Coordinates of C-alpha atoms and ligand atoms in Angstrom, one line a residue:
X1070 CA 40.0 -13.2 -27.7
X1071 CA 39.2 -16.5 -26.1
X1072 CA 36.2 -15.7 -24.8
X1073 CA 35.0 -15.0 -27.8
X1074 CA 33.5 -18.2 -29.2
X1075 CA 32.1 -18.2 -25.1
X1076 CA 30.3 -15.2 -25.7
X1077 CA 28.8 -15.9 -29.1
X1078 CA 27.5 -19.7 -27.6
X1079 CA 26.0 -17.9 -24.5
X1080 CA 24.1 -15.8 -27.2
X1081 CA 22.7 -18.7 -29.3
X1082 CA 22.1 -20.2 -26.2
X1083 CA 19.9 -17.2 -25.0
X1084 CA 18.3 -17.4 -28.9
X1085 CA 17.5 -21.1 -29.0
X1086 CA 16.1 -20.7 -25.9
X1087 CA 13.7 -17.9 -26.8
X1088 CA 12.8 -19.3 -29.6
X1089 CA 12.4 -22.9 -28.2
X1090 CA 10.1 -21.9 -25.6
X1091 CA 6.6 -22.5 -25.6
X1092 CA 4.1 -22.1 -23.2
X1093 CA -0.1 -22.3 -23.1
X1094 CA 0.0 -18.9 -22.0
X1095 CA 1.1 -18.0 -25.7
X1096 CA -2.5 -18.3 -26.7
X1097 CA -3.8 -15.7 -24.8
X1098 CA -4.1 -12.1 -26.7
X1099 CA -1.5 -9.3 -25.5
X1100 CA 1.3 -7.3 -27.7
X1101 CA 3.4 -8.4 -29.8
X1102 CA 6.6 -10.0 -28.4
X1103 CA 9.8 -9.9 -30.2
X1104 CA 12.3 -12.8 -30.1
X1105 CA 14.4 -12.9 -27.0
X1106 CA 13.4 -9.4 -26.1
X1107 CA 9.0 -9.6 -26.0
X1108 CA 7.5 -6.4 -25.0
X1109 CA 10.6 -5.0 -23.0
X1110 CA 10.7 -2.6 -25.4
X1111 CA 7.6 -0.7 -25.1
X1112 CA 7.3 -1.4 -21.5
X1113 CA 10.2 0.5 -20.7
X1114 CA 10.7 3.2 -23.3
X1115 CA 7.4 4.5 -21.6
X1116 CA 6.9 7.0 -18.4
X1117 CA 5.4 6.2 -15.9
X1118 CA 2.4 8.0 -16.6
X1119 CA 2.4 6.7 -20.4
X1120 CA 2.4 3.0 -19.1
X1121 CA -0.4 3.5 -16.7
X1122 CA -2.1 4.3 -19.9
X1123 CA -1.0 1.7 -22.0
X1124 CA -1.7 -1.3 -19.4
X1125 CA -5.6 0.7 -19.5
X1126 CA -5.4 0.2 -23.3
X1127 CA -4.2 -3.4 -23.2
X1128 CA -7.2 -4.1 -20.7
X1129 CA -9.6 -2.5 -23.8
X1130 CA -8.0 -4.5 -26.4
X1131 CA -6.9 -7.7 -25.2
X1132 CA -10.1 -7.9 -22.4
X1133 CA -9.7 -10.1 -18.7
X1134 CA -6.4 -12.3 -19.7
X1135 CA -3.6 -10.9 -21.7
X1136 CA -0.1 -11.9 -21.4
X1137 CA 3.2 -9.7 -22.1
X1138 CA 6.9 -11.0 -21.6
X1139 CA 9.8 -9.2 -20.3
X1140 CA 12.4 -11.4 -22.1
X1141 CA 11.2 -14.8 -21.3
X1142 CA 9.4 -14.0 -18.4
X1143 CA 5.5 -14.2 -18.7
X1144 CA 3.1 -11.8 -17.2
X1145 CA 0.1 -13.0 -16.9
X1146 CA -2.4 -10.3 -16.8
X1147 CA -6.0 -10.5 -15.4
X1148 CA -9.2 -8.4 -14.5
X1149 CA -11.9 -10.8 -13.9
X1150 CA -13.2 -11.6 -10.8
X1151 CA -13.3 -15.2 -11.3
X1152 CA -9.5 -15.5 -12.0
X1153 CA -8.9 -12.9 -9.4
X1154 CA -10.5 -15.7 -6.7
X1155 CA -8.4 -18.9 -8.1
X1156 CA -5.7 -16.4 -7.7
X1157 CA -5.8 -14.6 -4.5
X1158 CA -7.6 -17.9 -2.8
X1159 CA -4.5 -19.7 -3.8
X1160 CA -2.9 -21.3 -0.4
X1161 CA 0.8 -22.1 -2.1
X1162 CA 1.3 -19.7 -5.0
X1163 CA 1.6 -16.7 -2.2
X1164 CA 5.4 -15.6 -3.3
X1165 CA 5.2 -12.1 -4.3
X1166 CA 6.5 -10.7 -7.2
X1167 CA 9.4 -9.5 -9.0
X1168 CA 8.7 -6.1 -9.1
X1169 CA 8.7 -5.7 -5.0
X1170 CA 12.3 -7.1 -5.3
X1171 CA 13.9 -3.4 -4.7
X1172 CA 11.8 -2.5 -1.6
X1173 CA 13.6 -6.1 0.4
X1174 CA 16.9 -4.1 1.0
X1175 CA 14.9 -1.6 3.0
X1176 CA 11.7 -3.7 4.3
X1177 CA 14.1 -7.0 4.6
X1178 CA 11.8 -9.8 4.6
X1179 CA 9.1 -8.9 6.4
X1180 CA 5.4 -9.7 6.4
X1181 CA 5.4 -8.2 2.9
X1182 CA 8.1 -9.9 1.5
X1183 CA 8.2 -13.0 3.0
X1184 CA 7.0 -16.6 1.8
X1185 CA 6.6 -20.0 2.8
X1186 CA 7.6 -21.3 6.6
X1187 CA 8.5 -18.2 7.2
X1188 CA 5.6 -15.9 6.5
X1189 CA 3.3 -18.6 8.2
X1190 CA 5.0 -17.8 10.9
X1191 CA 5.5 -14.4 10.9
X1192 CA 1.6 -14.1 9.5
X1193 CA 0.4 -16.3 12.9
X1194 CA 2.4 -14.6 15.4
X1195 CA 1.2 -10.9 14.0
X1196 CA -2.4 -11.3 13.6
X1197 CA -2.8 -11.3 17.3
X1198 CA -0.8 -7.5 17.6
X1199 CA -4.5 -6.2 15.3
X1200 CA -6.6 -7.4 18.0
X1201 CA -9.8 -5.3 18.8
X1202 CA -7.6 -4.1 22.2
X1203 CA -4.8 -3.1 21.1
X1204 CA -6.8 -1.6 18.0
X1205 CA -8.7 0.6 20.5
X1206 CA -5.5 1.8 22.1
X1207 CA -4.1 2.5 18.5
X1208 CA -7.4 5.0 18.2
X1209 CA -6.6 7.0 20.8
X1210 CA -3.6 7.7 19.0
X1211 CA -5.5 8.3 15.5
X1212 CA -7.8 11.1 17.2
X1213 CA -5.0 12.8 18.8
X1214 CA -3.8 13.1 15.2
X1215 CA -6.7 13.8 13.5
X1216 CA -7.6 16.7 15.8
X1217 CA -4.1 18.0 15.2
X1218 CA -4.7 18.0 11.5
X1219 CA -7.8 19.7 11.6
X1220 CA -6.1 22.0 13.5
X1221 CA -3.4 22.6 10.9
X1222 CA -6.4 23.0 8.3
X1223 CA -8.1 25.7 10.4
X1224 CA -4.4 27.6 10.1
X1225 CA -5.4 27.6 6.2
X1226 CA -8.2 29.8 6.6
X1227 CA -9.8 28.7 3.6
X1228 CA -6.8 29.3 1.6
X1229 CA -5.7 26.3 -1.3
X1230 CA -4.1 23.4 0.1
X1231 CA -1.7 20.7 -1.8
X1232 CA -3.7 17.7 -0.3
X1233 CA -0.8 14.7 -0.6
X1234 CA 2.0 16.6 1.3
X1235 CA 0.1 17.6 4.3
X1236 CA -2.0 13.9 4.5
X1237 CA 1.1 12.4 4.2
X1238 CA 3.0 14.0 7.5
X1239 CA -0.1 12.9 9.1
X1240 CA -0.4 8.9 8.0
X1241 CA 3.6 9.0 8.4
X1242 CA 3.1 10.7 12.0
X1243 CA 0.3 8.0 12.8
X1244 CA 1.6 5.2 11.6
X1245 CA 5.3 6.4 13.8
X1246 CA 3.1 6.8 17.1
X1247 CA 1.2 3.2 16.7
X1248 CA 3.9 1.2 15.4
X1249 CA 7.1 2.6 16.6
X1250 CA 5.5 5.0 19.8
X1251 CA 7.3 7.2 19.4
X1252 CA 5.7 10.9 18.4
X1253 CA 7.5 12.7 15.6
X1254 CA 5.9 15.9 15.4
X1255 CA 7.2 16.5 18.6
X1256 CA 10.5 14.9 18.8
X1257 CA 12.6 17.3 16.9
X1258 CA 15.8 15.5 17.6
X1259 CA 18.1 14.9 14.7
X1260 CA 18.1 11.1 14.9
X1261 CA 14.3 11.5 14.2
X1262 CA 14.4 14.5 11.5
X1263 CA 16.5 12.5 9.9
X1264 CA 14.4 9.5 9.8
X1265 CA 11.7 11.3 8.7
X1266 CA 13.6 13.0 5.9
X1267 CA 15.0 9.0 5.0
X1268 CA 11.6 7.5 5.1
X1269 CA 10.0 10.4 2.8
X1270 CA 12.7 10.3 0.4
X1271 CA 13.5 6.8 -0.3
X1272 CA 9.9 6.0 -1.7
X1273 CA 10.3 7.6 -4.9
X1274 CA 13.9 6.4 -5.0
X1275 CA 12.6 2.7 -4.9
X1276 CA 9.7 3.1 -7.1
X1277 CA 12.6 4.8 -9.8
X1278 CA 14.4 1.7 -9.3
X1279 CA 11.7 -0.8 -9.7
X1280 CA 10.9 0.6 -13.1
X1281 CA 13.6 1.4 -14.6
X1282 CA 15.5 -2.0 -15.6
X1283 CA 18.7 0.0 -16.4
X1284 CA 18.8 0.4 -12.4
X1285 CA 18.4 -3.6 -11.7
X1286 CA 21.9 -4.4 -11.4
X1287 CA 23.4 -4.1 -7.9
X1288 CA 26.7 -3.2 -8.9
X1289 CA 25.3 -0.2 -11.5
X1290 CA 22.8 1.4 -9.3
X1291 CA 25.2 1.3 -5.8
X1292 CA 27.7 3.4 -8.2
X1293 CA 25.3 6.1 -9.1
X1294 CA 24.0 9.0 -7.2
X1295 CA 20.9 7.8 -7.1
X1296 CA 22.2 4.2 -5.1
X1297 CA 24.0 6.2 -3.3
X1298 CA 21.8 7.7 -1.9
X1299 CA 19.7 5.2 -1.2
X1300 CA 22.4 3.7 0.9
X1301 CA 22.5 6.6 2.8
X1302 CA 18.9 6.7 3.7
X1303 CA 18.9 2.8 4.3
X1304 CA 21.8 3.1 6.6
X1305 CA 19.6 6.4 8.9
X1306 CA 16.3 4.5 8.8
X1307 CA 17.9 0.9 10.2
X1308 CA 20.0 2.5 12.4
X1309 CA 16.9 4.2 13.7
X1310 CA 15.0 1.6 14.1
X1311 CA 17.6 -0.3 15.6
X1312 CA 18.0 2.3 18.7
X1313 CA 14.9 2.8 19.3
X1314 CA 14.5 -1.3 19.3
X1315 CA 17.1 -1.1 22.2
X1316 CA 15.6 1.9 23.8
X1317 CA 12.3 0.3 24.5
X1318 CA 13.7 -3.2 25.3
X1319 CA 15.2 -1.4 27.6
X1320 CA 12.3 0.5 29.0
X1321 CA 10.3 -2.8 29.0
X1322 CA 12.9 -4.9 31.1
X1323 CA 12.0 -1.4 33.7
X1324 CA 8.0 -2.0 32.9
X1325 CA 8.2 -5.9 33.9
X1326 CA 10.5 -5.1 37.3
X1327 CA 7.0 -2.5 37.9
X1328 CA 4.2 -4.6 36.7
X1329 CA 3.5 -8.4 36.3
X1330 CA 2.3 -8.3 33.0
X1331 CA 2.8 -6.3 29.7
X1332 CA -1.2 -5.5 29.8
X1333 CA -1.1 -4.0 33.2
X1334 CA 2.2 -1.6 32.1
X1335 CA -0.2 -0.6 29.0
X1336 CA -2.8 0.8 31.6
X1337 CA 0.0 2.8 32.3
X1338 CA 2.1 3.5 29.0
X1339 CA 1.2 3.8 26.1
X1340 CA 2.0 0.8 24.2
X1341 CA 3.0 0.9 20.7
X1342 CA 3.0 -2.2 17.9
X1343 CA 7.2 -2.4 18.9
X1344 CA 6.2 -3.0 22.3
X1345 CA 3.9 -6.2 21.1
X1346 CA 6.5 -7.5 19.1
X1347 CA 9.3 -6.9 21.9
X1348 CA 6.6 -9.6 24.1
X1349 CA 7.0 -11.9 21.2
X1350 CA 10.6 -11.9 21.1
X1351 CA 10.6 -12.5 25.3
X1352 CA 9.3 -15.7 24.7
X1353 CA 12.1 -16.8 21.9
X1354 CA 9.3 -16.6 18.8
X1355 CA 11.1 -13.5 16.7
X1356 CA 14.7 -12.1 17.0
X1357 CA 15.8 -8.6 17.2
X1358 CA 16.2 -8.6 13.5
X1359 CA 12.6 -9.8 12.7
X1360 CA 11.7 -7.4 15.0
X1361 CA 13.4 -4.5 12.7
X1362 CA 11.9 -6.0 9.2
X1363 CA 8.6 -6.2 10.8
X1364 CA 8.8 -2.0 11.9
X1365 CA 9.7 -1.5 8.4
X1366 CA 7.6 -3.3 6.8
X1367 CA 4.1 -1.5 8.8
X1368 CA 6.3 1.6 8.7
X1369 CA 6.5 1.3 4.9
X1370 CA 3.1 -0.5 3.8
X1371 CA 1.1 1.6 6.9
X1372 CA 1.8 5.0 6.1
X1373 CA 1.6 5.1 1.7
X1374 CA -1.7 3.1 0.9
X1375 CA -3.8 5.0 3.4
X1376 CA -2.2 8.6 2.4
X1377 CA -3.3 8.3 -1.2
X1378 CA -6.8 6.6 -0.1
X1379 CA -7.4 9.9 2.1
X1380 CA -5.9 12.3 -0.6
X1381 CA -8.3 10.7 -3.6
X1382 CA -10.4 10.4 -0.8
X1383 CA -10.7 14.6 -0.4
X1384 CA -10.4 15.2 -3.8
X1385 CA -14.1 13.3 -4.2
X1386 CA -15.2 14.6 -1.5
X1387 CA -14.5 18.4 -2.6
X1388 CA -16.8 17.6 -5.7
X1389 CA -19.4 16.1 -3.9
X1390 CA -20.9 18.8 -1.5
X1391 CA -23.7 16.5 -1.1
X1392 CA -21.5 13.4 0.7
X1393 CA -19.8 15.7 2.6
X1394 CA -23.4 16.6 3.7
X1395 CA -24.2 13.4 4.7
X1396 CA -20.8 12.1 6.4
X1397 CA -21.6 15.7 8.5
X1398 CA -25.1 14.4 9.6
X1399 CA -23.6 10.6 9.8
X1400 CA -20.8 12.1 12.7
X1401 CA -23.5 14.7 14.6
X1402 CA -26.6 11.8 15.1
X1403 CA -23.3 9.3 16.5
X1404 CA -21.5 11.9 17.8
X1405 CA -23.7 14.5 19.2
X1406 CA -23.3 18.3 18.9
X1407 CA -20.7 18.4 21.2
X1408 CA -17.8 16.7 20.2
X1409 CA -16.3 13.7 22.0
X1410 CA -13.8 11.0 21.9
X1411 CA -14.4 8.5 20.0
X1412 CA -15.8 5.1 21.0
X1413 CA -14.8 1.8 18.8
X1414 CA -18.9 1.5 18.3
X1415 CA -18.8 5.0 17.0
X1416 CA -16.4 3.5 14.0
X1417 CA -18.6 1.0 13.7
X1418 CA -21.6 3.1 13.1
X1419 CA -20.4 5.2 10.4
X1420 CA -21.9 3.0 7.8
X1421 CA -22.2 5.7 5.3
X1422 CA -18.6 6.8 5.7
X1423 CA -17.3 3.6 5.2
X1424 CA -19.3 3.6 2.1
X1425 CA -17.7 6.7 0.8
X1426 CA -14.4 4.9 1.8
X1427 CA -15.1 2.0 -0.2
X1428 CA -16.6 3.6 -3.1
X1429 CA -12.9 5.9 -3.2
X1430 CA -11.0 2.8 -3.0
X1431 CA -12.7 1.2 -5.7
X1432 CA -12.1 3.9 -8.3
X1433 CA -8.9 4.7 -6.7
X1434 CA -7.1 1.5 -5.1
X1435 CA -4.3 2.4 -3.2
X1436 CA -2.4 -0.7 -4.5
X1437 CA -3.7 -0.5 -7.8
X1438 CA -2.4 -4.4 -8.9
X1439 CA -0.9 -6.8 -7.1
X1440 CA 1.7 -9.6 -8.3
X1441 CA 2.8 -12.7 -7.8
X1442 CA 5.2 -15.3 -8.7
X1443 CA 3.8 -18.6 -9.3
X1444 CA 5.9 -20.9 -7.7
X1445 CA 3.5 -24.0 -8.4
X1446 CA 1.9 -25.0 -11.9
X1447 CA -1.8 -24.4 -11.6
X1448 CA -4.7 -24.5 -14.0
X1449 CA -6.8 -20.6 -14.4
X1450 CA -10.1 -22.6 -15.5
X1451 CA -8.9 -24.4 -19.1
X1452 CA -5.5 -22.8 -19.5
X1453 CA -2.2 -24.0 -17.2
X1454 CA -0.2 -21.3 -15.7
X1455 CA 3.4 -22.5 -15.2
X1456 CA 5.6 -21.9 -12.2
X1457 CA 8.0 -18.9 -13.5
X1458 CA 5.3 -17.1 -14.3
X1459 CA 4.5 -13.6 -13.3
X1460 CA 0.8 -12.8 -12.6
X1461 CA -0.3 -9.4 -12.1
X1462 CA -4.3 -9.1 -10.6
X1463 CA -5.4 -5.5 -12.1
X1464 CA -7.6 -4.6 -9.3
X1465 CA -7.8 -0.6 -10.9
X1466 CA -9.4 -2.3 -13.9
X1467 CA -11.1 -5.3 -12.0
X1468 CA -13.3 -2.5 -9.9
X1469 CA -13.9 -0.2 -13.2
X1470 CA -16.1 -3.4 -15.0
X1471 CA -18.8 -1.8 -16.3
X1472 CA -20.7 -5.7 -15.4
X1473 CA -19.7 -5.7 -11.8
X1474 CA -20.3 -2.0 -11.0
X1475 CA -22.9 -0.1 -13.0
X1476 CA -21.7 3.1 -14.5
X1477 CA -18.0 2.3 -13.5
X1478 CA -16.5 5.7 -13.1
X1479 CA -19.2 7.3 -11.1
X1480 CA -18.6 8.4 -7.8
X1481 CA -21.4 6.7 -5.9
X1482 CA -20.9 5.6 -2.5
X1483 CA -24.2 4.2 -2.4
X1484 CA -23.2 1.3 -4.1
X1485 CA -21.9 -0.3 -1.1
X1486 CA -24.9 0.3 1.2
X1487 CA -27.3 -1.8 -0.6
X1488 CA -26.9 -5.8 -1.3
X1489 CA -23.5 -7.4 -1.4
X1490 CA -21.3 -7.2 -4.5
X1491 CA -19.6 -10.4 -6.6
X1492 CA -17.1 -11.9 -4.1
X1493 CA -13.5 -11.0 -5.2
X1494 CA -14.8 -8.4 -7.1
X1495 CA -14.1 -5.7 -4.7
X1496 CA -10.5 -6.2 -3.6
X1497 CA -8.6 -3.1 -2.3
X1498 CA -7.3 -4.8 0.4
X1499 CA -6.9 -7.4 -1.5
X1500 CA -8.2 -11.2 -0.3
X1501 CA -7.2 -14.8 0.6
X1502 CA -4.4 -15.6 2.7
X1503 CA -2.4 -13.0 1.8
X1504 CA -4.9 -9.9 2.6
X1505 CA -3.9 -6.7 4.0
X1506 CA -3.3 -7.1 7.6
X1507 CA -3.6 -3.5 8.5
X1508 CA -6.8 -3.0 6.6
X1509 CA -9.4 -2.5 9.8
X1510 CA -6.1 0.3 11.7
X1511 CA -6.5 1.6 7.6
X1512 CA -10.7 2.0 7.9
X1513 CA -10.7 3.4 11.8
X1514 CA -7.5 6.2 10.9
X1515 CA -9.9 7.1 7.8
X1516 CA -12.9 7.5 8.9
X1517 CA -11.3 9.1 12.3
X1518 CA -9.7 11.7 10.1
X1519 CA -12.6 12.0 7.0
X1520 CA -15.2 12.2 9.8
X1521 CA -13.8 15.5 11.9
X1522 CA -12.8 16.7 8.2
X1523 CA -16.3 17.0 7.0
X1524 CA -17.9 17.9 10.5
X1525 CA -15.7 21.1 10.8
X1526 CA -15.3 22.4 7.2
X1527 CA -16.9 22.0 3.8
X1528 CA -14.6 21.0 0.9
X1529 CA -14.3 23.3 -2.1
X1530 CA -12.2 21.8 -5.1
X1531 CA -9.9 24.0 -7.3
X1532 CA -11.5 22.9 -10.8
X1533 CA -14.8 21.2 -10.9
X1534 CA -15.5 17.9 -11.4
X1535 CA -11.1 17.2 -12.5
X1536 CA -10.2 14.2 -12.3
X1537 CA -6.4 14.3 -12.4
X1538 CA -3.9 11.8 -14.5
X1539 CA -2.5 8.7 -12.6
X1540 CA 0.5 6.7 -12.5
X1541 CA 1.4 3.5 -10.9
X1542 CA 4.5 2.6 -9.1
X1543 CA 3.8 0.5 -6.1
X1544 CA 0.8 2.8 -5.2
X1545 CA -1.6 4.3 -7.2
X1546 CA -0.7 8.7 -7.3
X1547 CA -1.8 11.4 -9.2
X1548 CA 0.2 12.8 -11.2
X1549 CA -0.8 16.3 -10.3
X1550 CA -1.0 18.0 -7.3
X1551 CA -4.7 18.2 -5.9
X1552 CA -5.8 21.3 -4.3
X1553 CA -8.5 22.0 -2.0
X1554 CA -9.8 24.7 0.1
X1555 CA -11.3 23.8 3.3
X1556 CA -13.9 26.2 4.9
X1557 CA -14.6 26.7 8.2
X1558 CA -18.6 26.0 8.9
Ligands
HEM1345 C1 -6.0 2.2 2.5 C2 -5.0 1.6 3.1 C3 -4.4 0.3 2.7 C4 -4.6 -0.5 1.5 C5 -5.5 -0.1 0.3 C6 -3.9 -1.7 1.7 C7 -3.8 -2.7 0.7 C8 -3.1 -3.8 0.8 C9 -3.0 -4.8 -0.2 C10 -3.7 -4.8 -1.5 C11 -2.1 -5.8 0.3 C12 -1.7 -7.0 -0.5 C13 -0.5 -6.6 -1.3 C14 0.0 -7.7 -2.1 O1 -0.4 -8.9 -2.1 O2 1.0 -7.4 -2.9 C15 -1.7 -5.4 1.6 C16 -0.8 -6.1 2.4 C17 -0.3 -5.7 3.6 N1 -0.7 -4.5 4.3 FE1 -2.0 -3.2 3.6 N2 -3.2 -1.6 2.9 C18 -3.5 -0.5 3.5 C19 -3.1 -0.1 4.8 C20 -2.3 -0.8 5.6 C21 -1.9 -0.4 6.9 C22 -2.4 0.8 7.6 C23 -1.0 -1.4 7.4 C24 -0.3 -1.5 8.7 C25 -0.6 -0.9 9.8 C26 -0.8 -2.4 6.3 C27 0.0 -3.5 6.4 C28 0.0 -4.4 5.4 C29 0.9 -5.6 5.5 C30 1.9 -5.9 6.6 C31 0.7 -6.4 4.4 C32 1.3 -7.7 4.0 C33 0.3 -8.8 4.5 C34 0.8 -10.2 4.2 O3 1.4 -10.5 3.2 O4 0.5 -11.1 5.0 N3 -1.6 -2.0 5.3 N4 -2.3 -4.2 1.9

């Protein structure tokens, strides 16, 4: 019984340390925190659904800044715009947070995950691969998709669809043509099945994980069903990934013995994101394992976000005949009555579409908060915010103010045709150095797949005016399936 007496001193360690600490955050309003413990109590005796509510309620009771603690971590909480710029404007306190920690074993550290030198790096040396070229080759892809969806609606005949399930295939089916080139719907191989079957199914696995502090241990999780099948799934999607790496190396040292440069083989080929990043690594800036984390990583963050945007997206839509009305006229006067491929001007053009967009990301943001670690001290107007600290932006409640957007929970795209809103108070993508990357691919595969959507059918909802339950895991879901009937014109 030795250890004993070690045991019982790490525990008044732990106690004396709980106890001891202090921290200006402690003035702010939130629940209260037990000793040693704080809120992990109610945070995780909660669903998922339940704690969607309960942050909501916090937001009402505690206002902009509360602050819970999972044992002596603080989360800093916010909702106002003014603290959501010193945060998101912030050029050193860009480490993400904890709770993205179980997505690294599958996304590596990408530009997601990454921080410091590194995602400097990785951030300069990828910006150039979302270039207004290589964008317009990307939207050949997304109308090739979107016409097949449209032609997987027709098949419905008017009959209820589940909206996530099928929007998903074809974000997931995009997102694996542009990134990866690759086209899934048509290779039925079983390396690719299985890929498919990996990527779909370890999302919710993850997101389990990530909430459920029980799981957080390595050596629990990897022992239960659950971990082990996540290894599984880990081992099929970077072993995918991996060929296919090899496969187009190969087919690119073919491409450069054909053509002097990697532009003049994309007159040829189509050339996918992989493709851009296998150009980086011929010049020594990325390795093959960069190469992989950066796949995963657009694989992962490109094919979610823009899903659940396009399914809340529909769901509006089917209760607003009038805005489908409008997108309709929108794509005929740019368009014409005979339809065409699409330009890069045409995208530009639909203003009111993009409003529609806009308006469905602000009541529905696909990434509903975002988090950080603060890794340097910094001062949030009068109150110092201490490195250690956890701070979560609540961008679902940051767009609901009733001062920055007039009757919050209205649908009304028209918001965002008129004058400018507060800066930082519209973040879905979110802002700073650290914004979404993919967030002008995200607007063109939208309004490429809303636009053809609205042109060829009109959008019935199953119960008017429903606006389903939510939960948040790293997206923002409903918690009910959303059914819609699309009707031929
Ligand atoms: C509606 C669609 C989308 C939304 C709402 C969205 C939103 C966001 C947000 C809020 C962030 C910041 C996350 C954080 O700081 O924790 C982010 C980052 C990122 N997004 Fe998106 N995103 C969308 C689509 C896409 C697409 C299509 C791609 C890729 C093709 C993409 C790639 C990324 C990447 C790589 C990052 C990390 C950027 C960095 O840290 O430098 N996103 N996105």
């Amino acid at each position: 019984m030795f250890w004993m007496p070690i045991i019982g001193a790490a525990l008044l360690w732990i106690i004396w340390k709980a106890l001891a600490d202090e921290d200006p955050l402690d003035k702010l309003p939130g629940p209260k925190k037990w000793p040693v413990l704080g809120n992990v109590f109610i945070l995780s005796v909660t669903s998922h659904e339940q704690y969607f509510i309960l942050v909501r309620e916090f937001v009402k009771q505690y206002g902009d800044r509360f602050v819970f603690k999972v044992f002596n971590t603080r989360v800093l909480n916010i909702c106002g715009a003014k603290d959501t710029e010193v945060i998101l404007s912030h050029s050193r306190n860009i480490t993400k947070s904890s709770h993205y920690t179980f997505v690294e074993p599958m996304l590596g550290t990408g530009l997601l995950l990454s921080t410091g030198n590194k995602w400097h790096r990785r951030r300069k040396l990828l910006t150039p691969t979302f270039h207004f070229n290589i964008l317009k080759n990307f939207a050949v892809v997304m109308e090739e998709r979107s016409r097949s969806f449209v032609r997987q609606l027709r098949e419905t005949k008017g009959s209820e669809v589940e909206v996530a399930s099928l929007i998903k295939d074809f974000t997931l089916y995009t997102i694996c043509e542009t990134a990866m080139g690759i086209s899934l719907d048509l290779d039925k191989s079983k390396p690719a099945l299985d890929y498919l079957d990996a990527v779909i199914n370890i999302g919710p696995l993850i997101l389990e994980r990530s909430v459920s502090f029980w799981l957080h241990s390595d050596l629990i999780y990897y022992r239960l069903p659950a971990g082990k099948r996540q290894k599984k799934y880990l081992k099929t999607i970077h072993s995918f990934a991996d060929n296919l790496i090899h496969g187009r190396k190969q087919q690119r040292l073919r491409d450069m013995e054909e053509f002097e440069t990697i532009e003049e083989a994309g007159v040829k080929r189509r050339l996918a994101f992989l493709d851009l990043l296998l150009e980086v690594e011929s010049k020594g800036e990325i390795d093959v394992e960069g190469i992989r984390e950066e796949v995963n990583t657009f694989m992962f963050e490109g094919h979610d976000t823009t899903a659940n945007a396009l399914t809340f997206g529909i769901m509006l839509l089917a209760a607003h005949p009038e805005v489908q009305d409008k997108i309709r006229e929108e794509y005929r006067k740019i368009i014409g009555e005979a339809d065409r491929a699409f330009t890069m001007t045409d995208f530009t053009e639909m203003k009111y579409l993009e409003a529609v967009i806009k308006e469905t990301l602000r009541l529905y943001p696909s990434v509903p908060f975002i988090g950080r670690t603060v890794t340097e001290d910094f001062m949030l107007d009068d109150v110092l915010v201490r490195a250690g600290t956890q701070v979560a932006v609540r961008i679902y409640d940051l767009q609901r103010r009733e001062d920055l957007f007039p009757e919050p929970h209205k649908f009304k795209p028209e918001r965002f045709l008129g004058a400018d809103h507060r800066p930082y108070a519209f973040v879905p993508f979110s802002a700073g150095p650290r914004n979404c990357i993919g967030q002008r691919f995200a607007m063109m595969e939208m309004k490429c797949v809303l636009s053809m959507i609205c042109s060829e059918f009109r959008l019935e909802p199953r119960i008017k005016s429903h606006r389903p339950a939510l939960a948040a895991d790293l997206v923002l879901r409903a918690v009910e399936p959303i059914y819609v009937r699309f009707l031929p014109r």
